[in-house]
Amino acid sequence: MLYNNNATHIRRELLVKLASLAFQGTLKEKIDRVPLQMIPKGSPSIRCCIHHDRAVIKYRLMAMLGFSVERETDELRLLSSYAEEALERTEVEDPVLTVIDEACSACVQSHYFVTNACRGCVARPCVLNCPKKAIQMINGQARIDPSLCVNCGLCQKVCPYHAIVKVPVPCEEACPVGAISKDSQGKEHIDFSTCIYCGKCMSECPFGAIVERSQMLDVIRALQSGKPVVALVAPAIVGQFPGDYPQLVNALRRLGFQRVYEVAEGADTTIQREAEELVERVHRGEPFMTTSCCPAYTRCAEIHLPELKPYISTTKSPMLYTAEKAKQEVGEGVLVFIGPCVAKKEEALKSRLVDFVLNTEELGALLVAKEIDIPHCEPETLIETPSAGARSFPLVGKVSQAVAEKVQEIQVRPFVVDGIDRQNIKVLRQAAKTKPDGNLVEVMACQGGCVAGPVTISKPNLAAKKIEDWIRKSTVQKSAREGQEATQEANQEANKEANREKVPVGLGKH
Amino acid sequence: METSKDAKKIRVVICSGTTCYLMGASELFGLEKALGEPLASRITIEGSPCMNLCKGGEYGKAPFVKVNDALISTATVHKVIEEIRRQASL
């Protein structure tokens, strides 16, 4: 649901409030009042009444404080008590998602429904084509008997008036691996043993019932602790905020981050290693290799596509390479990854290398709470300049392109699987069986790449354009600085061009 | 010529401060497309650094948009288009 909506507004407003209270040191005293401030007496209710709305706000805050809503044992326990616990914890834990049962509307099981647009036509293809004879004409309109219907959707396809609609359960429909389902009360539950943390259920639920457990408070505490705190900024973040990336770096420094690393630096290592690995594998006679930088994909393969596992690159993700470098350079510092991704939170937890993860909205909330306006920030001089290929990792097709451009020994034929959904899981399963139409398979869980991640502020097309503009601008600056190396670079460019012409890009789109 | 072509245009200023951006201003940059012709060619769209309207809450909530002198709070594409239409028909 990549458009403006109320659920998003409420979440962002709450994040800002929470961040402000935490920075002011008044979290414990004031947090219990937030649900009342958000929904004051007399305000129109969204759900049945304002009390229900307030209860949902309370649970949202509980998740924002880092807790699993499912684990609530005492309904009377106040937010201030949760805040107290959160302010003392030293570690964060998984799972990184939680379902607010009070917010889940227990949507009616996914079904087909005949609307009033039905004209009761003479042809009646719905009645004639239904394999289960589940459709009857009642009062001049078709009606589906739910006890007979098997949800095949044929009636919808054949209706000349488009009068039959599918009423889905948005979260279940969005989940590519069937990890979310109803309990006996009709409320949704996530099976965390099969969830791949792609975040699609969270983005699609119109009631905002599925939420992340935030680590924002832990980051604020780290920033206030006096310990060196380091930001690892995903390349997708460049497209998410107003202002230029060097201004965002300054904004992060004003927040208290001692150093800011571009995760694109690590992406350069990923490109190099993945290129070497691909050549090695192809020489060994393997038919193909898949990328490994998307943690939702690698987890998906781990659990749901074991046949694909031997083909996944063992190269680490850009986040991990950047984290290793940062750890070496700052020692005992606190490492905070910032990105638009849910699965990275899980990857960070498992890595025991990255301490916390902030998503785009949470970083936005910290900046707003501290009244730091990025367009007013001075641009910082960047220490490192990652390659254009590394900076374009969040754009679909660009990871395999960057790797292909690095390889000279063999012909690289990228095959891009743009987004993990049920259809593309079939494509991947097939790829493991028969050879795919390429020897380098790039898989991104989010259709469009990380710029279309589950927690983004900017529209994906605008974010992508911003990233491309930034790459162009920074490359011009870089080559102006390194004028003497220009000839060498031109040679490399010519090489890249040569390899680019060779590669047909097969988009695994549907 | 009394006025240049641009001076007659309706000036739309979208606040692109961090607060407005977080609260949905980034969505507003799709305005021109949503507006369509003939109105799209009668407006100019520009982004502005924080206009300091978000502090204190007296002007309403972010995101903020100005359509000539009219200030719109909690701006949505729909609200902005309505105001453009209103001014265009004057």
XYZ file of C-alpha atoms in Angstrom:
600
model
C 0.000 0.000 0.000
C 2.475 2.556 -1.195
C 0.258 5.569 -0.957
C -0.651 8.104 1.635
C -2.976 6.645 4.236
C -4.211 7.321 7.735
C -2.575 4.290 9.309
C 0.779 5.627 8.127
C 0.059 9.126 9.476
C -0.886 7.850 12.914
C 2.219 5.682 13.102
C 4.548 8.521 12.137
C 2.913 10.965 14.522
C 3.287 8.475 17.368
C 6.938 7.825 16.522
C 7.639 11.564 16.675
C 5.844 11.894 20.021
C 7.702 8.924 21.456
C 11.070 10.206 20.235
C 10.381 13.680 21.674
C 9.486 12.293 25.093
C 12.525 10.015 25.080
C 14.891 12.855 24.156
C 13.355 15.060 26.846
C 13.680 12.303 29.421
C 9.962 12.418 30.236
C 8.926 9.148 28.652
C 7.889 7.388 31.855
C 5.949 10.378 33.181
C 4.096 11.274 30.014
C 3.623 8.214 27.835
C 0.376 7.096 29.485
C -1.251 10.341 28.326
C -0.326 9.925 24.645
C -3.385 7.806 23.669
C -5.618 10.509 25.200
C -3.743 13.307 23.422
C -4.034 11.494 20.112
C -7.740 10.815 20.575
C -9.182 13.473 22.891
C -12.680 13.300 24.331
C -15.311 14.124 21.735
C -13.156 13.344 18.723
C -14.770 11.219 16.022
C -13.948 7.540 16.407
C -12.432 5.402 13.677
C -13.386 2.089 15.204
C -16.453 1.384 17.392
C -15.630 4.095 19.959
C -12.753 6.296 21.074
C -11.891 3.829 23.831
C -11.119 1.162 21.303
C -9.100 3.679 19.273
C -7.146 4.623 22.378
C -6.499 0.977 23.213
C -5.065 0.453 19.747
C -2.852 3.529 20.182
C -1.627 2.050 23.450
C -0.632 -1.186 21.724
C 1.045 0.714 18.907
C 3.153 2.494 21.511
C 3.885 -0.814 23.205
C 5.364 -2.124 19.929
C 7.200 1.166 19.414
C 8.757 0.672 22.833
C 10.019 -2.630 21.471
C 7.564 -5.157 22.909
C 5.634 -8.016 21.340
C 1.950 -7.229 21.728
C 1.190 -10.973 21.732
C 3.184 -11.366 24.917
C 1.018 -9.045 27.008
C -0.027 -10.913 30.129
C -1.681 -8.140 32.110
C -4.051 -5.819 30.255
C -3.877 -3.345 33.123
C -0.127 -2.892 32.808
C 0.539 0.733 31.914
C 2.739 2.041 29.123
C 4.863 3.760 31.754
C 5.702 0.353 33.174
C 6.684 -0.912 29.736
C 8.727 2.258 29.200
C 10.550 1.640 32.464
C 11.463 -1.863 31.344
C 12.497 -0.637 27.905
C 14.760 2.024 29.406
C 16.645 -0.625 31.318
C 17.072 -3.360 28.741
C 20.507 -4.014 27.304
C 19.513 -6.191 24.363
C 16.797 -6.360 21.771
C 15.212 -9.653 20.737
C 13.236 -11.167 17.926
C 10.718 -11.598 16.361
C 10.836 -8.175 14.788
C 7.150 -8.103 13.831
C 4.081 -8.207 16.070
C 0.323 -8.301 15.481
C -1.967 -5.968 17.416
C -5.027 -8.180 17.885
C -7.103 -5.189 19.042
C -6.404 -3.530 15.683
C -6.920 -6.619 13.520
C -10.423 -6.401 12.141
C -10.649 -10.170 11.660
C -11.431 -9.700 7.965
C -13.932 -12.138 6.514
C -12.185 -15.127 4.967
C -11.124 -14.369 1.404
C -14.123 -14.936 -0.921
C -15.872 -14.004 -4.161
C -18.912 -11.763 -3.991
C -21.532 -10.731 -6.533
C -22.097 -6.977 -6.428
C -25.165 -4.994 -7.455
C -23.631 -4.480 -10.873
C -24.997 -7.951 -11.740
C -27.657 -7.539 -14.442
C -28.981 -11.076 -14.230
C -28.152 -11.495 -17.902
C -29.506 -14.208 -20.196
C -26.064 -15.630 -20.945
C -25.336 -16.290 -17.243
C -21.767 -17.491 -17.808
C -21.165 -17.458 -14.047
C -23.876 -20.044 -13.424
C -22.901 -22.188 -16.384
C -19.148 -22.141 -15.779
C -19.133 -22.667 -12.016
C -17.597 -26.133 -11.543
C -19.317 -26.549 -8.171
C -22.781 -25.308 -9.148
C -22.454 -22.773 -6.354
C -24.234 -19.915 -8.162
C -27.992 -19.432 -8.271
C -30.147 -16.580 -9.529
C -32.059 -14.996 -6.689
C -34.274 -11.945 -7.260
C -32.768 -11.433 -10.691
C -29.155 -11.447 -9.521
C -26.498 -14.099 -9.155
C -25.662 -15.233 -5.664
C -22.751 -17.450 -4.570
C -23.407 -20.126 -1.980
C -20.305 -19.925 0.236
C -20.747 -23.509 1.439
C -20.234 -24.771 -2.120
C -17.787 -22.155 -3.515
C -14.143 -23.232 -3.730
C -12.776 -19.756 -4.563
C -11.625 -20.752 -8.053
C -12.500 -17.313 -9.450
C -13.935 -18.568 -12.734
C -17.193 -16.634 -12.270
C -15.245 -13.422 -11.841
C -13.294 -14.059 -15.027
C -16.362 -14.780 -17.178
C -18.736 -12.047 -15.922
C -19.268 -9.574 -18.793
C -20.144 -6.781 -16.336
C -17.185 -7.253 -13.959
C -19.909 -7.593 -11.338
C -18.091 -10.225 -9.281
C -15.284 -9.139 -6.998
C -12.757 -10.946 -4.889
C -12.813 -9.753 -1.296
C -9.363 -10.634 -0.009
C -7.749 -10.765 3.398
C -5.044 -8.227 2.509
C -2.318 -9.533 4.810
C -2.846 -13.168 3.845
C -2.969 -12.218 0.186
C 0.268 -10.224 0.488
C 2.223 -12.928 2.336
C 4.203 -14.835 -0.293
C 4.808 -17.838 1.968
C 1.503 -18.349 3.785
C 2.977 -17.443 7.163
C 0.012 -15.415 8.413
C -3.357 -16.951 9.212
C -6.421 -16.648 11.413
C -6.978 -18.080 14.865
C -10.389 -19.342 16.019
C -11.470 -15.740 16.679
C -10.617 -14.722 13.120
C -7.596 -12.659 14.253
C -4.361 -12.956 12.346
C -1.223 -14.580 13.724
C 2.226 -14.783 12.195
C 4.031 -18.105 12.220
C 7.538 -16.847 12.869
C 9.089 -20.191 11.979
C 8.056 -19.648 8.347
C 7.858 -15.814 8.147
C 10.566 -14.305 5.940
C 10.175 -10.762 7.367
C 9.529 -9.216 3.973
C 7.080 -6.828 5.660
C 4.422 -7.159 2.975
C 1.616 -8.003 5.466
C 2.544 -4.922 7.457
C 2.416 -2.657 4.405
C -0.859 -4.093 3.163
C -3.001 -4.293 6.314
C -5.515 -1.415 6.030
C -5.996 -1.460 9.818
C -2.299 -1.137 10.572
C -2.573 -4.240 12.750
C 0.840 -5.652 11.882
C 3.697 -3.545 13.152
C 7.412 -3.613 13.738
C 8.882 -3.809 17.191
C 10.899 -0.644 17.204
C 14.466 -0.269 18.432
C 14.241 3.520 18.235
C 14.324 3.900 22.001
C 17.463 1.794 22.234
C 19.123 4.015 19.643
C 18.120 7.173 21.538
C 19.543 5.696 24.738
C 22.778 4.810 22.941
C 23.011 8.361 21.570
C 22.572 9.711 25.097
C 24.996 7.245 26.697
C 28.196 8.983 25.607
C 29.393 5.828 23.856
C 30.458 6.301 20.222
C 27.439 5.530 18.040
C 27.957 4.843 14.362
C 25.356 4.996 11.573
C 25.447 2.530 8.697
C 23.257 4.119 6.070
C 21.684 1.897 3.422
C 21.979 3.275 -0.115
C 18.154 3.262 -0.361
C 17.991 5.982 2.328
C 19.495 8.518 -0.082
C 16.195 8.655 -1.945
C 13.989 8.922 1.124
C 14.606 12.358 2.573
C 14.656 15.925 1.344
C 18.079 17.463 0.748
C 21.266 15.831 -0.514
C 23.047 12.863 1.022
C 25.945 15.006 2.384
C 23.299 17.090 4.190
C 21.725 13.956 5.626
C 25.157 12.947 6.928
C 25.334 16.289 8.711
C 21.838 15.765 10.115
C 22.918 12.381 11.479
C 26.001 13.932 13.064
C 23.782 16.534 14.700
C 21.667 13.707 16.107
C 24.837 12.497 17.804
C 26.172 9.823 15.465
C 29.936 9.979 15.707
C 30.547 8.567 12.256
C 28.404 7.812 9.272
C 29.236 4.949 6.921
C 27.626 4.490 3.552
C 26.598 0.860 3.299
C 27.427 1.251 -0.385
C 31.045 0.895 0.777
C 30.254 -2.661 1.824
C 28.353 -3.101 -1.439
C 31.627 -2.573 -3.279
C 33.093 -5.527 -1.379
C 29.949 -7.547 -2.143
C 30.298 -6.743 -5.859
C 33.976 -7.763 -5.895
C 33.480 -11.036 -3.999
C 30.296 -11.990 -5.806
C 32.022 -11.439 -9.169
C 34.919 -13.700 -8.128
C 32.516 -16.278 -6.723
C 30.440 -16.345 -9.907
C 33.478 -16.986 -12.111
C 34.626 -19.741 -9.751
C 31.219 -21.404 -9.731
C 30.790 -21.227 -13.498
C 34.266 -22.692 -13.992
C 33.259 -25.485 -11.607
C 30.394 -26.228 -13.977
C 27.525 -24.819 -11.895
C 24.667 -23.545 -14.050
C 23.955 -20.358 -12.103
C 24.366 -18.409 -8.874
C 21.870 -16.166 -7.095
C 22.626 -12.947 -5.262
C 22.524 -12.960 -1.459
C 22.149 -9.337 -0.385
C 18.392 -9.427 0.245
C 17.861 -11.077 3.656
C 14.148 -11.754 3.037
C 15.135 -13.729 -0.040
C 17.903 -15.734 1.640
C 15.559 -16.581 4.505
C 12.852 -17.485 2.017
C 15.232 -19.861 0.269
C 16.410 -21.262 3.605
C 12.895 -22.192 4.705
C 10.791 -22.495 1.571
C 13.148 -23.224 -1.328
C 15.810 -25.587 0.038
C 16.523 -26.802 -3.504
C 17.857 -23.334 -4.300
C 20.259 -23.172 -1.361
C 23.338 -24.588 -3.127
C 23.102 -21.816 -5.720
C 22.950 -18.861 -3.337
C 26.109 -16.805 -3.190
C 27.964 -17.183 0.099
C 29.131 -13.584 -0.183
C 27.971 -11.464 2.747
C 25.587 -8.559 2.472
C 26.777 -4.948 2.126
C 25.492 -4.275 5.655
C 27.738 -6.954 7.144
C 30.875 -5.870 5.257
C 30.261 -2.265 6.282
C 29.635 -3.358 9.870
C 32.892 -5.347 9.944
C 34.824 -2.303 8.771
C 33.077 -0.011 11.236
C 33.702 -2.425 14.112
C 37.401 -2.485 13.272
C 37.606 1.267 13.132
C 35.504 2.273 16.130
C 35.977 -0.738 18.394
C 33.507 -0.602 21.253
C 31.043 1.640 19.446
C 27.342 1.001 18.938
C 26.470 0.126 15.336
C 23.112 1.300 13.997
C 21.944 0.249 10.543
C 19.447 2.601 8.887
C 17.305 1.306 6.042
C 13.798 0.805 4.608
C 13.741 -2.920 5.407
C 12.155 -5.194 8.010
C 14.251 -8.258 7.193
C 17.482 -6.330 7.851
C 16.363 -6.072 11.484
C 16.293 -9.828 11.676
C 19.616 -10.106 9.822
C 21.195 -7.611 12.227
C 19.919 -9.499 15.274
C 21.366 -12.761 13.999
C 24.687 -11.127 13.005
C 25.503 -10.058 16.576
C 27.574 -7.405 14.828
C 25.036 -4.677 14.172
C 23.524 -3.553 17.475
C 20.340 -1.837 16.360
C 18.331 -1.070 13.257
C 16.397 2.107 12.558
C 13.930 2.270 9.701
C 13.294 5.283 7.484
C 10.324 6.495 9.502
C 12.124 6.113 12.820
C 15.071 8.141 11.561
C 12.569 10.742 10.325
C 10.969 10.779 13.775
C 14.347 11.326 15.492
C 15.121 14.254 13.183
C 11.698 15.834 13.681
C 11.880 15.368 17.455
C 15.271 17.092 17.481
C 14.010 19.777 15.062
C 16.756 19.011 12.563
C 15.720 20.120 9.095
C 17.829 18.362 6.462
C 17.518 21.061 3.751
C 18.952 23.522 6.300
C 21.939 21.281 7.161
C 25.451 21.999 5.899
C 26.671 19.302 3.498
C 29.495 17.217 4.993
C 32.580 16.231 3.050
C 32.405 12.489 2.567
C 35.431 10.421 3.561
C 34.776 7.519 1.223
C 33.271 7.473 -2.250
C 31.717 4.127 -3.107
C 31.266 3.258 -6.778
C 28.182 4.203 -8.770
C 27.322 0.509 -9.061
C 27.359 0.107 -5.276
C 25.220 3.177 -4.750
C 22.629 1.850 -7.169
C 22.079 -1.422 -5.223
C 18.571 -0.389 -4.108
C 17.357 -0.217 -7.707
C 16.050 -3.373 -9.305
C 18.465 -5.081 -11.691
C 21.411 -3.002 -10.551
C 23.029 -5.537 -8.229
C 23.429 -8.081 -11.024
C 24.482 -5.316 -13.401
C 27.227 -4.156 -11.048
C 28.495 -7.725 -10.611
C 28.311 -8.349 -14.375
C 30.375 -5.243 -15.053
C 33.084 -6.496 -12.685
C 33.416 -9.859 -14.435
C 35.641 -10.119 -17.459
C 36.500 -13.816 -17.697
C 33.065 -15.095 -18.616
C 29.895 -13.799 -20.173
C 27.428 -12.868 -17.449
C 23.758 -13.225 -18.265
C 21.685 -11.674 -15.461
C 18.171 -12.881 -14.737
C 16.221 -10.626 -12.423
C 13.443 -11.814 -10.124
C 11.734 -8.557 -9.262
C 9.878 -9.099 -6.003
C 9.023 -12.219 -4.024
C 5.397 -13.189 -4.405
C 3.699 -16.538 -4.900
C 4.249 -16.428 -8.637
C 7.961 -15.642 -8.383
C 8.455 -18.347 -5.755
C 7.259 -20.735 -8.456
C 9.691 -19.114 -10.912
C 12.527 -19.669 -8.426
C 11.492 -23.254 -7.714
C 11.501 -23.889 -11.443
C 14.900 -22.203 -11.771
C 16.376 -24.661 -9.261
C 14.989 -27.587 -11.260
C 15.723 -26.548 -14.817
C 18.359 -23.972 -15.601
C 17.147 -20.368 -15.474
C 17.519 -18.086 -18.459
C 20.753 -16.603 -17.123
C 23.727 -17.492 -14.956
C 23.400 -14.709 -12.392
C 19.987 -14.604 -10.746
C 19.247 -11.422 -8.804
C 16.415 -11.732 -6.306
C 14.828 -8.820 -4.475
C 11.942 -9.415 -2.083
C 10.457 -5.989 -2.800
C 9.197 -5.387 -6.313
C 11.222 -2.459 -7.645
C 14.127 -3.107 -5.250
C 14.880 -1.594 -1.820
C 13.576 1.820 -2.951
C 10.156 0.168 -2.689
C 10.914 -1.314 0.735
C 8.213 -1.807 3.366
C 9.166 1.294 5.349
C 9.688 4.102 2.884
C 8.645 7.741 2.898
C 9.134 8.668 -0.764
C 7.342 7.109 -3.687
C 9.604 4.451 -5.265
C 9.889 6.208 -8.638
C 10.804 9.533 -7.014
C 13.250 7.817 -4.660
C 14.888 5.997 -7.580
C 15.246 9.249 -9.504
C 16.813 10.930 -6.499
C 19.345 8.121 -6.135
C 20.216 8.303 -9.823
C 20.644 12.084 -9.611
C 22.883 11.690 -6.567
C 25.020 9.075 -8.305
C 25.410 11.323 -11.346
C 26.282 14.343 -9.226
C 28.746 12.484 -6.994
C 30.439 10.800 -9.958
C 31.020 14.176 -11.592
C 32.511 15.504 -8.346
C 34.657 12.414 -7.985
C 36.072 12.512 -11.490
C 36.762 16.237 -11.164
C 38.793 15.421 -8.045
C 40.558 12.525 -9.598
C 41.273 14.125 -12.953
C 44.641 12.451 -13.220
C 43.051 9.011 -13.057
C 40.575 9.915 -15.736
C 42.202 7.940 -18.490
C 42.296 4.829 -16.377
C 38.619 5.236 -15.525
C 37.720 5.780 -19.136
C 39.358 2.463 -19.932
C 37.337 0.757 -17.220
C 34.176 2.381 -18.539
C 34.918 1.020 -21.981
C 35.267 -2.449 -20.454
C 31.957 -2.054 -18.679
C 30.256 -0.954 -21.864
C 31.635 -3.973 -23.672
C 30.252 -6.342 -21.033
C 26.927 -4.513 -20.872
C 26.261 -5.132 -24.523
C 26.648 -8.844 -23.990
C 24.017 -9.216 -21.276
C 20.367 -9.767 -22.080
C 18.385 -8.869 -18.971
C 15.548 -11.289 -18.358
C 13.044 -9.645 -16.063
C 11.246 -12.243 -14.028
C 8.181 -10.028 -13.967
C 4.696 -11.344 -14.317
C 2.799 43.017 -22.342
C 1.585 43.819 -18.848
C 2.427 40.529 -17.213
C 4.702 37.683 -18.141
C 3.165 34.278 -18.648
C 4.580 32.907 -15.393
C 3.195 35.706 -13.255
C -0.345 34.640 -14.088
C 0.336 31.117 -12.997
C -0.857 29.727 -9.702
C 2.164 29.224 -7.472
C 2.162 25.998 -5.455
C 4.810 25.778 -2.742
C 5.232 22.389 -1.075
C 7.100 22.478 2.216
C 9.923 19.947 2.039
C 11.161 20.286 5.576
C 11.857 17.026 7.378
C 8.535 17.116 9.261
C 6.397 17.762 6.200
C 8.322 15.195 4.209
C 7.820 12.554 6.894
C 4.120 13.344 7.182
C 3.468 12.906 3.486
C 4.861 15.880 1.542
C 6.884 13.496 -0.627
C 3.562 12.171 -1.962
C 2.579 15.673 -3.056
C 5.244 15.836 -5.705
C 3.000 13.647 -7.844
C 0.565 16.586 -7.932
C 1.166 17.721 -11.489
C 0.373 14.297 -12.887
C -2.755 13.963 -10.738
C -3.934 17.420 -11.753
C -3.718 16.837 -15.481
C -4.362 19.340 -18.247
C -5.463 22.031 -18.712
C -4.769 22.986 -15.065
C -1.273 21.501 -14.900
C 0.066 24.119 -17.296
C -1.507 26.898 -15.218
C 0.546 26.162 -12.091
C 4.162 26.207 -10.997
C 5.310 23.755 -8.333
C 8.283 24.322 -6.087
C 9.691 22.750 -2.946
C 10.683 24.914 -0.006
C 12.881 24.234 3.033
C 11.010 24.136 6.359
C 8.578 27.084 6.437
C 8.398 26.872 10.246
C 4.670 26.242 10.258
C 4.923 22.873 12.018
C 6.161 24.196 15.355
C 3.530 24.886 17.991
C 0.582 23.623 16.030
C -1.179 26.970 15.522
C -1.338 26.467 11.756
C -2.541 22.885 11.949
C -0.558 19.769 11.177
C 2.092 18.925 8.574
C 2.401 18.601 5.630
C 1.895 22.235 4.601
C 1.310 23.581 1.114
C 0.765 27.133 -0.069
C -1.360 27.730 -3.145
C -0.578 31.412 -3.818
C -1.558 32.916 -0.435
C -3.804 30.113 0.726
C -2.227 27.861 3.363
C -3.267 24.221 3.443
C -2.440 22.048 6.457
C -2.498 18.238 6.533
C -2.252 18.673 2.791
C -3.196 15.860 0.473
C -3.101 15.806 -3.308
C -6.898 16.011 -3.228
C -6.999 19.074 -0.956
C -4.380 20.903 -2.996
C -6.183 20.192 -6.272
C -9.438 21.508 -4.800
C -7.761 24.771 -3.854
C -6.102 25.069 -7.280
C -9.491 24.535 -8.948
C -11.090 27.123 -6.692
C -8.462 29.736 -7.515
C -8.411 28.846 -11.202
C -12.149 29.465 -11.484
C -11.929 32.923 -9.866
